[in-house]
């Protein structure tokens, strides 16, 4: 039986420090039917030299795209638009796929047609000192599904996730970073691409839009190594004024309101519905008068 093509999408920007290790992990995959799509955001280092050498050294089909920088989501989307595979697998320039990553994810998607996206656990590669902040981050975000996972090999997530009272509790991303996921290319026609005006929450907004239509499966073992270092996008974003989190409530209210827990609905309705927002302000004034 012919194995379906998997498109490994790698958005790059000045990734020379770790890109070779990421590319080597593709060559180490036990799954053979792969294409590689690299979309580069005008790197100024040796990124493209590494990519060009990789293209010469591998028999895999490699597509390289020059992309005008317009945010990380635009570069992610640019790589996906060139995908020819049945499935899309992200790999970021800092990260590493374990050898059975693609094969195990394809097996889940082939066996479960109701699943639109499959994710996995991840190991961590810490560059530099293991600081208190990094240790705290790993404790808080090391297991994104800890609120609801079981001991089964797969955790199956459905739209019932939205109606949990702890849906809005940390971690907000309950699926994983894009390199921990693989999804059906065909879902893009229904779900759309990553929202390009978001910088920090665009991945899990995408996942939750998908979850309204399809189940998500999490393989309960690490199949990816996720690198933590000062120059990764998450750390850079922390140093900038990112407004994504302020917008998250509005996205939930506009797109997911009917699926949410009643207490979460009440909070969002008070915040965004014109009548209830006015009523809430009036109650606050009355409470001040009565003090």
Short mmCIF file of N, CA and C in Angstrom, two decimals, residues 62-177:
data_model
loop_
_atom_site.label_atom_id
_atom_site.label_comp_id
_atom_site.label_asym_id
_atom_site.label_seq_id
_atom_site.Cartn_x
_atom_site.Cartn_y
_atom_site.Cartn_z
N UNK A 62 12.78 19.03 -2.46
CA UNK A 62 12.91 20.21 -1.61
C UNK A 62 12.50 21.45 -2.40
N UNK A 63 11.56 22.20 -1.83
CA UNK A 63 11.13 23.47 -2.41
C UNK A 63 11.59 24.60 -1.51
N UNK A 64 12.30 25.58 -2.07
CA UNK A 64 12.72 26.74 -1.28
C UNK A 64 11.98 27.98 -1.78
N UNK A 65 11.49 28.75 -0.85
CA UNK A 65 10.69 29.92 -1.16
C UNK A 65 11.31 31.15 -0.49
N UNK A 66 11.48 32.21 -1.26
CA UNK A 66 11.92 33.48 -0.69
C UNK A 66 10.67 34.27 -0.31
N UNK A 67 10.58 34.65 0.97
CA UNK A 67 9.37 35.32 1.46
C UNK A 67 9.73 36.69 2.01
N UNK A 68 8.91 37.67 1.65
CA UNK A 68 9.10 39.01 2.20
C UNK A 68 8.58 39.04 3.64
N UNK A 69 9.40 39.38 4.62
CA UNK A 69 8.97 39.32 6.03
C UNK A 69 7.71 40.12 6.29
N UNK A 70 6.75 39.46 6.94
CA UNK A 70 5.48 40.12 7.30
C UNK A 70 4.89 39.42 8.51
N UNK A 71 5.75 39.02 9.45
CA UNK A 71 5.28 38.32 10.64
C UNK A 71 5.42 36.82 10.49
N UNK A 72 5.48 36.12 11.64
CA UNK A 72 5.73 34.68 11.59
C UNK A 72 4.57 33.93 10.95
N UNK A 73 3.35 34.36 11.18
CA UNK A 73 2.20 33.67 10.60
C UNK A 73 2.22 33.69 9.09
N UNK A 74 2.63 34.81 8.52
CA UNK A 74 2.70 34.92 7.06
C UNK A 74 3.71 33.93 6.49
N UNK A 75 4.83 33.75 7.18
CA UNK A 75 5.84 32.81 6.71
C UNK A 75 5.37 31.37 6.88
N UNK A 76 4.69 31.08 8.00
CA UNK A 76 4.12 29.74 8.17
C UNK A 76 3.15 29.44 7.02
N UNK A 77 2.26 30.39 6.76
CA UNK A 77 1.25 30.18 5.72
C UNK A 77 1.89 30.03 4.34
N UNK A 78 2.94 30.80 4.09
CA UNK A 78 3.60 30.72 2.79
C UNK A 78 4.15 29.32 2.54
N UNK A 79 4.70 28.70 3.56
CA UNK A 79 5.22 27.34 3.40
C UNK A 79 4.08 26.36 3.15
N UNK A 80 2.97 26.54 3.85
CA UNK A 80 1.84 25.60 3.70
C UNK A 80 1.21 25.68 2.32
N UNK A 81 1.19 26.86 1.75
CA UNK A 81 0.53 27.02 0.44
C UNK A 81 1.24 26.24 -0.66
N UNK A 82 2.50 25.91 -0.44
CA UNK A 82 3.25 25.15 -1.44
C UNK A 82 3.18 23.64 -1.20
N UNK A 83 2.49 23.23 -0.14
CA UNK A 83 2.46 21.80 0.23
C UNK A 83 1.65 20.99 -0.76
N UNK A 84 2.20 19.85 -1.17
CA UNK A 84 1.51 18.94 -2.07
C UNK A 84 1.06 17.67 -1.36
N UNK A 85 1.46 17.51 -0.10
CA UNK A 85 1.19 16.28 0.62
C UNK A 85 -0.22 16.17 1.16
N UNK A 86 -0.60 14.97 1.50
CA UNK A 86 -1.88 14.72 2.16
C UNK A 86 -1.87 15.31 3.57
N UNK A 87 -0.66 15.32 4.17
CA UNK A 87 -0.50 15.82 5.53
C UNK A 87 0.59 16.88 5.56
N UNK A 88 0.43 17.85 6.48
CA UNK A 88 1.42 18.89 6.71
C UNK A 88 2.03 18.69 8.08
N UNK A 89 3.35 18.66 8.12
CA UNK A 89 4.10 18.52 9.37
C UNK A 89 5.05 19.70 9.50
N UNK A 90 4.84 20.52 10.53
CA UNK A 90 5.75 21.63 10.75
C UNK A 90 7.01 21.17 11.46
N UNK A 91 8.12 21.81 11.11
CA UNK A 91 9.38 21.68 11.83
C UNK A 91 10.01 23.06 11.85
N UNK A 92 10.24 23.59 13.04
CA UNK A 92 10.89 24.89 13.14
C UNK A 92 12.40 24.73 13.14
N UNK A 93 13.09 25.77 12.76
CA UNK A 93 14.53 25.73 12.55
C UNK A 93 15.33 25.38 13.81
N UNK A 94 14.72 25.55 14.98
CA UNK A 94 15.42 25.29 16.24
C UNK A 94 15.22 23.87 16.75
N UNK A 95 14.27 23.14 16.17
CA UNK A 95 13.77 21.92 16.80
C UNK A 95 14.19 20.66 16.06
N UNK A 96 13.90 19.52 16.63
CA UNK A 96 14.36 18.24 16.12
C UNK A 96 13.22 17.23 16.17
N UNK A 97 13.04 16.49 15.08
CA UNK A 97 12.08 15.39 15.05
C UNK A 97 12.77 14.10 15.47
N UNK A 98 12.17 13.35 16.37
CA UNK A 98 12.68 12.03 16.68
C UNK A 98 12.37 11.09 15.50
N UNK A 99 13.14 10.02 15.31
CA UNK A 99 13.06 9.24 14.06
C UNK A 99 11.68 8.70 13.69
N UNK A 100 10.86 8.33 14.67
CA UNK A 100 9.55 7.76 14.37
C UNK A 100 8.43 8.79 14.38
N UNK A 101 8.76 10.06 14.47
CA UNK A 101 7.74 11.11 14.61
C UNK A 101 6.72 11.07 13.47
N UNK A 102 7.20 11.17 12.24
CA UNK A 102 6.29 11.23 11.10
C UNK A 102 5.50 9.93 10.97
N UNK A 103 6.16 8.80 11.08
CA UNK A 103 5.48 7.52 10.89
C UNK A 103 4.38 7.31 11.92
N UNK A 104 4.63 7.67 13.17
CA UNK A 104 3.60 7.47 14.20
C UNK A 104 2.44 8.44 14.01
N UNK A 105 2.71 9.65 13.60
CA UNK A 105 1.63 10.61 13.38
C UNK A 105 0.78 10.23 12.17
N UNK A 106 1.41 9.79 11.10
CA UNK A 106 0.66 9.34 9.94
C UNK A 106 -0.23 8.16 10.31
N UNK A 107 0.29 7.23 11.10
CA UNK A 107 -0.48 6.06 11.51
C UNK A 107 -1.76 6.46 12.24
N UNK A 108 -1.67 7.47 13.10
CA UNK A 108 -2.86 7.92 13.83
C UNK A 108 -3.87 8.54 12.88
N UNK A 109 -3.42 9.42 11.99
CA UNK A 109 -4.34 10.07 11.06
C UNK A 109 -4.97 9.09 10.08
N UNK A 110 -4.22 8.09 9.65
CA UNK A 110 -4.76 7.09 8.75
C UNK A 110 -5.79 6.21 9.44
N UNK A 111 -5.59 5.95 10.73
CA UNK A 111 -6.49 5.06 11.48
C UNK A 111 -7.72 5.77 12.01
N UNK A 112 -7.67 7.11 12.09
CA UNK A 112 -8.77 7.87 12.71
C UNK A 112 -9.22 9.00 11.77
N UNK A 113 -10.12 8.72 10.86
CA UNK A 113 -10.56 9.75 9.91
C UNK A 113 -11.27 10.93 10.57
N UNK A 114 -11.74 10.74 11.81
CA UNK A 114 -12.42 11.83 12.52
C UNK A 114 -11.42 12.84 13.10
N UNK A 115 -10.14 12.48 13.10
CA UNK A 115 -9.09 13.33 13.66
C UNK A 115 -8.53 14.24 12.57
N UNK A 116 -8.54 15.54 12.81
CA UNK A 116 -7.99 16.48 11.84
C UNK A 116 -6.54 16.81 12.08
N UNK A 117 -6.11 16.69 13.34
CA UNK A 117 -4.75 17.04 13.71
C UNK A 117 -4.27 16.11 14.80
N UNK A 118 -3.01 15.71 14.72
CA UNK A 118 -2.40 14.90 15.76
C UNK A 118 -1.20 15.65 16.31
N UNK A 119 -1.05 15.59 17.64
CA UNK A 119 0.09 16.21 18.29
C UNK A 119 0.84 15.18 19.12
N UNK A 120 1.83 15.62 19.86
CA UNK A 120 2.62 14.71 20.69
C UNK A 120 3.24 15.49 21.84
N UNK A 121 3.81 14.76 22.77
CA UNK A 121 4.62 15.37 23.82
C UNK A 121 5.96 15.82 23.22
N UNK A 122 6.73 16.56 24.02
CA UNK A 122 8.06 16.96 23.55
C UNK A 122 9.08 16.90 24.67
N UNK A 123 10.30 16.61 24.26
CA UNK A 123 11.46 16.75 25.13
C UNK A 123 11.99 18.17 24.97
N UNK A 124 12.85 18.58 25.90
CA UNK A 124 13.39 19.93 25.83
C UNK A 124 14.91 19.91 25.67
N UNK A 125 15.38 20.78 24.81
CA UNK A 125 16.81 21.06 24.68
C UNK A 125 17.01 22.48 25.21
N UNK A 126 17.74 22.62 26.29
CA UNK A 126 17.96 23.94 26.88
C UNK A 126 19.35 24.42 26.50
N UNK A 127 19.41 25.52 25.77
CA UNK A 127 20.68 26.13 25.40
C UNK A 127 21.10 27.11 26.49
N UNK A 128 22.30 26.94 27.01
CA UNK A 128 22.77 27.82 28.07
C UNK A 128 22.36 27.31 29.44
N UNK A 129 22.32 28.20 30.40
CA UNK A 129 22.04 27.83 31.78
C UNK A 129 20.56 27.51 31.99
N UNK A 130 20.32 26.53 32.84
CA UNK A 130 18.95 26.19 33.23
C UNK A 130 18.54 27.14 34.36
N UNK A 131 18.05 28.30 33.99
CA UNK A 131 17.73 29.34 34.97
C UNK A 131 16.44 29.01 35.71
N UNK A 132 16.19 29.77 36.76
CA UNK A 132 14.95 29.59 37.52
C UNK A 132 13.74 29.86 36.64
N UNK A 133 13.83 30.87 35.76
CA UNK A 133 12.70 31.19 34.88
C UNK A 133 12.41 30.04 33.92
N UNK A 134 13.48 29.44 33.38
CA UNK A 134 13.29 28.32 32.46
C UNK A 134 12.69 27.12 33.19
N UNK A 135 13.21 26.84 34.39
CA UNK A 135 12.66 25.73 35.16
C UNK A 135 11.19 25.96 35.49
N UNK A 136 10.84 27.18 35.83
CA UNK A 136 9.44 27.51 36.12
C UNK A 136 8.58 27.32 34.88
N UNK A 137 9.09 27.76 33.72
CA UNK A 137 8.34 27.60 32.47
C UNK A 137 8.12 26.13 32.17
N UNK A 138 9.14 25.31 32.37
CA UNK A 138 9.02 23.88 32.07
C UNK A 138 8.04 23.19 33.01
N UNK A 139 7.98 23.64 34.26
CA UNK A 139 6.99 23.09 35.19
C UNK A 139 5.58 23.47 34.75
N UNK A 140 5.40 24.74 34.37
CA UNK A 140 4.06 25.23 34.02
C UNK A 140 3.59 24.76 32.65
N UNK A 141 4.53 24.61 31.70
CA UNK A 141 4.14 24.35 30.32
C UNK A 141 4.77 23.07 29.75
N UNK A 142 5.38 22.27 30.59
CA UNK A 142 6.00 21.04 30.12
C UNK A 142 4.99 20.02 29.63
N UNK A 143 3.84 19.97 30.29
CA UNK A 143 2.77 19.05 29.89
C UNK A 143 1.50 19.86 29.66
N UNK A 144 1.20 20.15 28.43
CA UNK A 144 0.10 21.05 28.10
C UNK A 144 -1.27 20.41 28.30
N UNK A 145 -1.32 19.09 28.36
CA UNK A 145 -2.60 18.39 28.50
C UNK A 145 -2.83 17.84 29.91
N UNK A 146 -2.07 18.31 30.89
CA UNK A 146 -2.13 17.69 32.21
C UNK A 146 -3.52 17.79 32.85
N UNK A 147 -4.34 18.74 32.42
CA UNK A 147 -5.65 18.93 33.03
C UNK A 147 -6.64 17.83 32.64
N UNK A 148 -6.36 17.11 31.54
CA UNK A 148 -7.40 16.20 31.08
C UNK A 148 -6.87 14.91 30.45
N UNK A 149 -5.57 14.70 30.39
CA UNK A 149 -5.07 13.50 29.74
C UNK A 149 -5.27 12.26 30.62
N UNK A 150 -5.22 11.09 29.97
CA UNK A 150 -5.34 9.82 30.67
C UNK A 150 -4.05 9.03 30.48
N UNK A 151 -4.04 7.79 30.97
CA UNK A 151 -2.87 6.93 30.81
C UNK A 151 -2.87 6.19 29.47
N UNK A 152 -3.86 6.44 28.64
CA UNK A 152 -3.95 5.77 27.34
C UNK A 152 -2.85 6.27 26.40
N UNK A 153 -2.48 5.48 25.39
CA UNK A 153 -1.45 5.93 24.44
C UNK A 153 -1.85 7.21 23.70
N UNK A 154 -3.15 7.39 23.49
CA UNK A 154 -3.66 8.58 22.82
C UNK A 154 -4.63 9.32 23.73
N UNK A 155 -4.53 10.64 23.74
CA UNK A 155 -5.56 11.47 24.35
C UNK A 155 -6.39 12.05 23.21
N UNK A 156 -7.67 11.72 23.20
CA UNK A 156 -8.56 12.22 22.15
C UNK A 156 -9.29 13.46 22.68
N UNK A 157 -9.17 14.55 21.96
CA UNK A 157 -9.76 15.83 22.35
C UNK A 157 -10.87 16.18 21.38
N UNK A 158 -12.04 16.49 21.89
CA UNK A 158 -13.16 16.90 21.05
C UNK A 158 -13.59 18.32 21.44
N UNK A 159 -14.62 18.81 20.80
CA UNK A 159 -15.10 20.16 21.09
C UNK A 159 -15.66 20.29 22.51
N UNK A 160 -15.80 19.18 23.21
CA UNK A 160 -16.21 19.26 24.62
C UNK A 160 -15.17 19.98 25.47
N UNK A 161 -13.95 20.07 24.96
CA UNK A 161 -12.91 20.80 25.68
C UNK A 161 -13.36 22.23 25.99
N UNK A 162 -14.08 22.85 25.07
CA UNK A 162 -14.47 24.25 25.24
C UNK A 162 -15.37 24.47 26.45
N UNK A 163 -16.20 23.49 26.79
CA UNK A 163 -17.16 23.69 27.86
C UNK A 163 -16.61 23.34 29.24
N UNK A 164 -15.33 22.97 29.30
CA UNK A 164 -14.69 22.75 30.60
C UNK A 164 -14.45 24.10 31.27
N UNK A 165 -14.66 24.15 32.58
CA UNK A 165 -14.43 25.40 33.30
C UNK A 165 -12.95 25.77 33.28
N UNK A 166 -12.07 24.77 33.18
CA UNK A 166 -10.63 25.06 33.17
C UNK A 166 -10.08 25.28 31.76
N UNK A 167 -10.96 25.38 30.76
CA UNK A 167 -10.48 25.66 29.41
C UNK A 167 -9.68 26.95 29.36
N UNK A 168 -10.10 27.93 30.15
CA UNK A 168 -9.46 29.23 30.11
C UNK A 168 -8.30 29.34 31.10
N UNK A 169 -8.02 28.28 31.85
CA UNK A 169 -6.91 28.34 32.79
C UNK A 169 -5.60 28.00 32.08
N UNK A 170 -4.49 28.39 32.66
CA UNK A 170 -3.18 28.14 32.07
C UNK A 170 -2.83 26.65 32.13
N UNK A 171 -2.23 26.13 31.05
CA UNK A 171 -1.80 26.79 29.81
C UNK A 171 -2.96 27.00 28.84
N UNK A 172 -3.01 28.17 28.21
CA UNK A 172 -4.06 28.43 27.24
C UNK A 172 -3.90 27.55 26.01
N UNK A 173 -2.67 27.31 25.60
CA UNK A 173 -2.40 26.38 24.50
C UNK A 173 -2.42 24.96 25.06
N UNK A 174 -3.47 24.23 24.79
CA UNK A 174 -3.61 22.88 25.32
C UNK A 174 -3.29 21.81 24.28
N UNK A 175 -2.69 22.22 23.16
CA UNK A 175 -2.38 21.28 22.08
C UNK A 175 -0.86 21.15 21.91
N UNK A 176 -0.15 22.24 21.68
CA UNK A 176 1.29 22.18 21.51
C UNK A 176 1.78 23.17 20.48
N UNK A 177 3.08 23.37 20.44
CA UNK A 177 3.67 24.23 19.42
C UNK A 177 3.55 23.54 18.05
#
